Coordinates of C-alpha atoms and ligand atoms in Angstrom, one line a residue:
M1 CA 44.6 -23.2 -42.0
K2 CA 44.2 -25.2 -39.1
A3 CA 45.9 -28.3 -38.4
A4 CA 47.1 -31.0 -36.0
V5 CA 50.7 -30.3 -35.9
L6 CA 53.5 -32.4 -34.4
H7 CA 56.6 -30.4 -33.3
E8 CA 58.5 -33.3 -32.0
V9 CA 58.9 -37.4 -32.8
G10 CA 57.0 -39.1 -30.1
G11 CA 55.0 -35.9 -29.3
V12 CA 51.3 -35.1 -29.4
P13 CA 50.0 -33.2 -32.3
R14 CA 48.6 -29.5 -31.4
Y15 CA 45.4 -27.9 -33.0
E16 CA 47.4 -24.9 -34.5
D17 CA 47.6 -22.5 -37.6
F18 CA 49.6 -23.8 -40.4
P19 CA 50.8 -22.3 -43.7
D20 CA 48.5 -23.4 -46.5
P21 CA 49.9 -26.1 -48.8
V22 CA 50.7 -24.8 -52.4
P23 CA 50.6 -27.3 -54.9
A24 CA 53.7 -27.9 -57.2
E25 CA 53.7 -29.0 -60.7
G26 CA 52.2 -32.3 -60.7
E27 CA 50.5 -32.0 -57.3
V28 CA 46.9 -31.6 -56.4
L29 CA 45.3 -29.6 -53.5
I30 CA 42.9 -31.7 -51.3
E31 CA 40.3 -30.1 -48.8
V32 CA 40.1 -32.7 -46.3
I33 CA 36.9 -33.9 -45.2
A34 CA 37.6 -37.0 -42.9
A35 CA 40.7 -38.9 -41.7
A36 CA 41.0 -41.8 -39.1
V37 CA 43.5 -41.8 -36.5
E38 CA 45.3 -45.3 -36.5
N39 CA 48.1 -47.1 -34.6
V40 CA 50.1 -46.9 -37.9
D41 CA 49.8 -43.1 -37.5
K42 CA 50.8 -42.9 -34.2
A43 CA 53.6 -45.3 -34.7
I44 CA 54.8 -43.1 -37.6
A45 CA 54.6 -40.0 -35.5
A46 CA 56.7 -41.6 -33.0
G47 CA 59.4 -42.8 -35.3
K48 CA 58.8 -46.4 -34.5
H49 CA 57.3 -47.4 -38.2
F50 CA 59.4 -48.5 -40.9
A51 CA 58.0 -45.8 -43.1
A52 CA 58.5 -43.1 -40.4
G53 CA 61.4 -41.6 -42.4
Q54 CA 58.9 -41.0 -45.5
Y55 CA 56.4 -38.7 -43.5
V56 CA 58.3 -37.5 -40.8
S57 CA 61.3 -36.2 -42.8
Q58 CA 61.0 -32.7 -41.4
L59 CA 59.4 -30.9 -38.4
P60 CA 56.8 -29.7 -37.6
M61 CA 54.7 -32.0 -39.6
I62 CA 51.0 -32.9 -40.0
P63 CA 50.1 -36.6 -39.3
V64 CA 48.1 -39.3 -41.0
F65 CA 48.9 -40.3 -44.8
D66 CA 45.4 -41.0 -45.9
G67 CA 41.8 -39.8 -45.8
I68 CA 38.7 -38.5 -47.8
G69 CA 38.8 -35.1 -49.3
R70 CA 37.3 -32.8 -52.0
L71 CA 39.6 -31.9 -55.2
P72 CA 39.5 -28.3 -56.6
D73 CA 36.8 -29.4 -59.0
G74 CA 34.4 -30.9 -56.2
T75 CA 35.1 -34.6 -56.8
V76 CA 35.2 -36.2 -53.3
V77 CA 37.9 -38.9 -53.3
G78 CA 40.0 -41.2 -51.1
F79 CA 43.6 -39.9 -51.0
G80 CA 46.8 -40.8 -49.8
N81 CA 50.6 -40.2 -49.9
P82 CA 50.5 -36.4 -48.8
R83 CA 53.7 -34.5 -49.4
S84 CA 55.7 -34.1 -46.2
P85 CA 55.2 -32.2 -43.9
Y86 CA 51.5 -31.8 -45.3
G87 CA 49.2 -34.7 -43.8
A88 CA 45.6 -35.5 -43.4
L89 CA 44.8 -34.1 -40.1
A90 CA 44.3 -30.6 -41.5
E91 CA 41.9 -28.5 -43.3
K92 CA 44.1 -28.9 -46.5
T93 CA 46.7 -30.9 -47.6
V94 CA 48.6 -31.8 -51.2
V95 CA 49.2 -34.9 -52.8
P96 CA 50.7 -36.1 -56.3
A97 CA 48.2 -35.9 -59.0
G98 CA 46.5 -39.2 -59.4
S99 CA 47.1 -40.5 -55.7
Y100 CA 43.5 -40.6 -55.3
V101 CA 40.5 -42.5 -56.2
P102 CA 36.9 -41.3 -56.6
M103 CA 35.0 -42.2 -53.7
A104 CA 32.1 -44.6 -54.1
D105 CA 28.5 -43.5 -54.0
G106 CA 26.1 -44.2 -50.7
I107 CA 29.0 -44.0 -48.2
E108 CA 29.5 -41.5 -45.9
P109 CA 33.1 -40.1 -45.8
A110 CA 33.8 -40.8 -42.0
V111 CA 32.7 -44.4 -42.7
A112 CA 34.8 -44.8 -45.8
T113 CA 37.8 -44.0 -43.8
V114 CA 37.4 -47.2 -41.9
L115 CA 37.2 -49.6 -44.8
A116 CA 40.7 -49.9 -45.0
S117 CA 40.7 -51.6 -41.6
A118 CA 38.3 -53.9 -43.3
I119 CA 40.6 -54.8 -46.3
T120 CA 42.9 -56.2 -43.7
G121 CA 40.5 -59.1 -43.0
M122 CA 40.6 -59.9 -46.8
S123 CA 44.3 -60.8 -46.2
M124 CA 42.8 -64.1 -44.7
K125 CA 42.0 -64.9 -48.4
L126 CA 44.4 -63.1 -50.5
A127 CA 47.5 -63.9 -48.5
G128 CA 46.4 -66.9 -46.4
G129 CA 44.2 -68.6 -49.4
L130 CA 41.2 -69.0 -46.9
V131 CA 38.3 -71.3 -48.5
A132 CA 35.1 -71.9 -47.0
G133 CA 34.9 -74.3 -44.3
E134 CA 38.3 -73.5 -42.8
T135 CA 39.1 -72.8 -39.2
V136 CA 40.2 -69.2 -38.7
L137 CA 42.0 -67.7 -35.5
V138 CA 42.1 -64.0 -35.2
Q139 CA 44.8 -63.2 -32.7
G140 CA 43.8 -60.0 -31.2
A141 CA 40.2 -59.6 -32.3
T142 CA 38.8 -56.7 -30.1
G143 CA 40.2 -53.8 -31.8
V144 CA 38.8 -52.3 -34.9
A145 CA 40.7 -54.4 -37.4
G146 CA 40.2 -57.5 -35.5
R147 CA 36.5 -57.0 -34.9
L148 CA 36.3 -56.5 -38.9
A149 CA 38.4 -59.4 -39.5
V150 CA 35.9 -61.9 -37.3
Q151 CA 33.0 -60.5 -39.4
V152 CA 35.0 -60.9 -42.8
A153 CA 36.2 -64.2 -41.8
R154 CA 32.4 -65.2 -41.5
L155 CA 31.4 -63.7 -44.8
L156 CA 34.1 -65.5 -46.5
G157 CA 32.7 -68.8 -45.2
A158 CA 34.9 -69.8 -42.5
G159 CA 33.7 -72.9 -40.8
R160 CA 34.9 -72.1 -37.3
I161 CA 36.2 -68.9 -36.0
V162 CA 38.5 -68.7 -32.8
A163 CA 39.1 -65.1 -31.6
T164 CA 41.6 -63.9 -29.0
G165 CA 41.7 -60.8 -26.8
R166 CA 42.8 -59.7 -23.1
D167 CA 39.2 -58.5 -22.0
D168 CA 36.4 -61.0 -21.3
E169 CA 33.8 -58.2 -21.8
Q170 CA 34.9 -57.2 -25.3
L171 CA 35.4 -60.8 -26.1
G172 CA 32.0 -61.5 -25.3
E173 CA 30.9 -59.0 -27.9
L174 CA 32.5 -61.1 -30.8
A175 CA 30.4 -63.4 -33.1
A176 CA 33.2 -66.0 -32.7
D177 CA 32.6 -69.8 -32.1
A178 CA 35.3 -69.7 -29.3
V179 CA 37.1 -67.1 -27.6
I180 CA 40.4 -67.2 -25.9
N181 CA 41.5 -64.6 -23.0
T182 CA 45.5 -64.2 -23.5
A183 CA 45.7 -62.7 -20.1
V184 CA 46.6 -66.0 -18.4
S185 CA 49.5 -67.9 -17.6
D186 CA 51.9 -69.3 -20.3
D187 CA 50.9 -72.8 -19.7
E188 CA 47.0 -72.1 -19.6
L189 CA 47.3 -70.1 -22.9
I190 CA 49.1 -72.7 -24.5
Q191 CA 46.5 -75.5 -23.5
A192 CA 43.7 -72.7 -24.5
F193 CA 45.0 -72.8 -28.2
K194 CA 45.2 -76.4 -28.0
D195 CA 41.6 -76.9 -26.8
A196 CA 40.0 -74.5 -29.1
K197 CA 41.5 -75.6 -32.3
G198 CA 39.2 -78.3 -33.6
E199 CA 40.6 -80.1 -36.4
G200 CA 43.5 -77.4 -36.5
Y201 CA 43.8 -73.7 -37.4
D202 CA 44.0 -73.3 -41.1
V203 CA 44.3 -69.4 -41.1
V204 CA 45.6 -67.3 -38.6
L205 CA 45.2 -63.5 -38.6
D206 CA 47.8 -62.2 -36.3
F207 CA 47.2 -58.3 -34.9
L208 CA 49.3 -59.2 -31.8
W209 CA 52.6 -60.9 -32.1
G210 CA 54.9 -60.6 -29.2
R211 CA 54.1 -63.1 -26.1
P212 CA 50.7 -64.5 -27.5
T213 CA 52.0 -65.6 -30.8
E214 CA 55.2 -67.1 -29.3
L215 CA 52.8 -69.2 -27.2
L216 CA 50.5 -70.1 -30.3
L217 CA 53.5 -71.4 -32.0
R218 CA 54.6 -73.5 -29.0
S219 CA 50.9 -74.9 -29.0
L220 CA 51.2 -75.8 -32.7
T221 CA 54.7 -77.6 -32.3
P222 CA 54.2 -81.2 -32.4
D223 CA 55.3 -83.5 -29.4
S224 CA 55.6 -86.5 -31.6
F225 CA 56.5 -87.4 -35.5
A226 CA 53.3 -86.8 -37.6
F227 CA 52.3 -85.5 -41.0
A228 CA 51.5 -81.7 -40.1
K229 CA 48.2 -80.2 -41.3
P230 CA 49.4 -76.5 -42.6
T231 CA 48.5 -73.3 -40.6
R232 CA 48.9 -70.2 -42.7
L233 CA 50.0 -67.5 -40.1
I234 CA 49.3 -63.9 -41.7
Q235 CA 51.6 -61.3 -40.0
T236 CA 49.4 -58.2 -39.6
G237 CA 49.9 -56.2 -36.4
E238 CA 52.0 -56.0 -33.3
V239 CA 50.3 -54.7 -30.5
A240 CA 51.5 -57.1 -28.0
G241 CA 55.1 -56.9 -29.3
A242 CA 57.4 -56.1 -32.2
D243 CA 59.4 -59.3 -31.9
L244 CA 59.2 -63.0 -30.9
V245 CA 61.3 -66.1 -30.5
V246 CA 60.7 -68.7 -33.2
P247 CA 62.2 -71.9 -32.0
A248 CA 63.4 -74.2 -35.1
A249 CA 61.2 -76.9 -34.0
A250 CA 58.1 -74.5 -34.0
L251 CA 58.4 -74.7 -38.0
R252 CA 60.2 -77.9 -38.7
T253 CA 57.3 -80.3 -38.5
S254 CA 54.4 -78.3 -37.1
G255 CA 53.0 -77.1 -40.6
V256 CA 53.1 -73.5 -39.7
E257 CA 54.0 -71.1 -42.7
I258 CA 54.2 -67.4 -42.0
Y259 CA 53.5 -64.6 -44.6
G260 CA 52.8 -60.9 -44.3
A261 CA 49.6 -59.4 -44.9
A262 CA 50.8 -57.5 -48.0
R263 CA 51.2 -61.0 -49.6
G264 CA 48.9 -61.1 -52.8
L265 CA 48.4 -57.5 -52.7
T266 CA 48.3 -55.8 -56.2
P267 CA 46.3 -53.0 -57.6
E268 CA 43.9 -55.1 -59.0
T269 CA 43.4 -57.4 -55.9
M270 CA 43.3 -54.4 -53.8
G271 CA 40.6 -52.8 -55.9
E272 CA 38.5 -56.1 -55.5
A273 CA 38.8 -56.4 -51.8
Y274 CA 37.7 -52.6 -51.6
N275 CA 34.7 -53.4 -53.7
Q276 CA 33.8 -56.4 -51.5
V277 CA 34.0 -54.8 -48.2
L278 CA 32.1 -51.8 -49.7
E279 CA 29.3 -54.0 -50.8
W280 CA 29.3 -55.6 -47.4
T281 CA 29.2 -52.3 -45.9
R282 CA 26.5 -51.0 -47.8
S283 CA 24.1 -54.3 -47.3
G284 CA 24.9 -54.0 -43.5
D285 CA 26.6 -57.3 -43.3
L286 CA 29.8 -55.7 -42.1
T287 CA 29.2 -53.2 -39.2
F288 CA 31.7 -51.2 -37.0
D289 CA 31.5 -48.2 -34.6
L290 CA 33.4 -44.8 -35.0
D291 CA 33.7 -41.7 -33.1
R292 CA 33.6 -38.4 -35.1
V293 CA 35.7 -35.6 -33.6
P294 CA 36.5 -32.2 -34.5
L295 CA 40.0 -31.5 -35.5
S296 CA 40.2 -29.0 -32.5
D297 CA 40.0 -32.1 -30.3
I298 CA 43.0 -33.9 -31.7
E299 CA 45.2 -33.7 -28.6
S300 CA 42.7 -35.8 -26.5
A301 CA 41.8 -38.0 -29.4
W302 CA 45.3 -38.8 -30.1
Q303 CA 46.0 -39.6 -26.6
R304 CA 43.2 -42.3 -26.5
T305 CA 44.2 -45.7 -25.5
S306 CA 41.5 -48.0 -25.0
T307 CA 39.2 -47.5 -27.8
H308 CA 36.5 -50.5 -27.2
G309 CA 36.6 -51.3 -31.0
R310 CA 35.7 -47.8 -32.0
R311 CA 37.8 -45.8 -34.7
T312 CA 38.6 -42.3 -34.1
V313 CA 37.7 -40.2 -37.2
V314 CA 38.5 -36.6 -37.3
L315 CA 36.4 -34.2 -39.3
P316 CA 38.4 -31.2 -40.2
Ligands
NAP1 N1 48.8 -54.3 -41.9 C1 47.6 -53.9 -41.8 O1 46.9 -53.6 -43.2 C2 46.9 -53.2 -40.8 C3 45.5 -52.8 -41.0 C4 45.1 -52.3 -39.8 C5 45.6 -52.5 -38.4 N2 46.9 -53.1 -38.5 C6 47.8 -53.3 -37.3 O2 46.8 -54.2 -36.1 C7 46.9 -53.8 -35.0 C8 45.6 -53.5 -34.5 O3 45.0 -52.5 -35.1 P1 43.6 -51.9 -34.6 O4 43.5 -50.7 -35.7 O5 42.4 -52.8 -34.8 O6 43.7 -51.4 -33.3 P2 42.9 -50.8 -32.2 O7 41.5 -50.5 -32.5 O8 43.6 -49.7 -31.3 O9 42.9 -52.2 -31.1 C9 44.1 -52.6 -30.7 C10 43.5 -53.8 -29.9 O10 44.7 -54.4 -29.2 C11 44.2 -55.0 -28.0 N3 45.8 -55.2 -27.4 C12 46.7 -54.2 -27.2 N4 47.6 -54.7 -26.8 C13 47.3 -56.3 -26.3 C14 48.1 -57.3 -25.8 N5 49.2 -57.1 -25.4 N6 47.4 -58.4 -25.6 C15 46.1 -58.5 -26.3 N7 45.6 -57.6 -27.0 C16 45.9 -56.4 -27.0 C17 43.7 -53.9 -27.4 O11 43.0 -54.4 -26.4 P3 42.4 -53.5 -25.1 O12 40.9 -53.1 -25.8 O13 41.9 -54.6 -24.1 O14 43.4 -52.5 -25.0 C18 42.8 -53.6 -28.4 O15 41.6 -54.3 -28.5 C19 47.8 -52.7 -35.1 O16 49.3 -53.1 -35.0 C20 47.8 -52.2 -36.5 O17 48.8 -51.4 -36.6 C21 47.5 -53.6 -39.4

């Protein structure tokens, strides 16, 4: 079969022939229809993700751990967890029996690959307890997941939405109530966070981490004794840095609470979140852009850096 084959950790997958997967007992062969290339897949292939050992246990390997495909009986499914070295960037892959769910009717496979990024936005409710009328800050809103999160915040009834990014043109495309460009001096960014917060940020969905979030925490640290309003910060991504310094004072009296995006996720809540974003997508309330590329173009697709909010979806 044809596949995108990774020969070295941190390398670029190449379009090559690869032996067909042969399902073992308890496994199922999947004919791949569509697979999105996301930052998490690149981080895994670069050995920089905590789950890298699970998927890059041997080389050569085929990246991407989920996608849309067809079972041997013809059922179209969303699948995950392929057996290493097989992945979704190939004509075929192999997954444990049951590691798939039938794809919903009336949704195109390429579009379905993007819905997982929309579910991330639902963590504002699941992990952050967002209720209607609250103020949301989407920290890093110009990427695919960030743009979806701004829309999801609105659909969940957020009262005020503030969005950050580092490109004024892209920030101008967002349906937020206020935007902040993080590419300014530290003092200017701290002031911008203070100026835009209205009655205070209730929920922060953070795709950036690193410097911008360190400065956000500094902006939320009070300069006098007062009763703090809680700010629930949901850690979701790290495109601006894997680490940050959290001074004790940034937590002691600020009201800041930090959670991971996986908080509140169970098979049940995940299913409900999926159904919700599916409904919004079908109704046209939730929209996003994607670029469909053939598997043979994987080398250039993999190396795209600025995606301008468009998801790259590979069609083997
Ligand atoms: N936990 C989850 O469930 C989950 C789900 C989806 C995504 N994520 C994570 O969320 C992050 C974003 O994912 P994505 O799929 O939306 O990525 P994406 O579409 O590739 O977008 C990345 C965005 O980050 C911006 N960016 C990069 N470095 C930045 C910096 N230093 N300061 C400000 N903005 C910066 C880029 O801006 P430019 O356009 O200006 O370059 C771009 O808009 C990734 O870390 C990803 O792994 C997590």
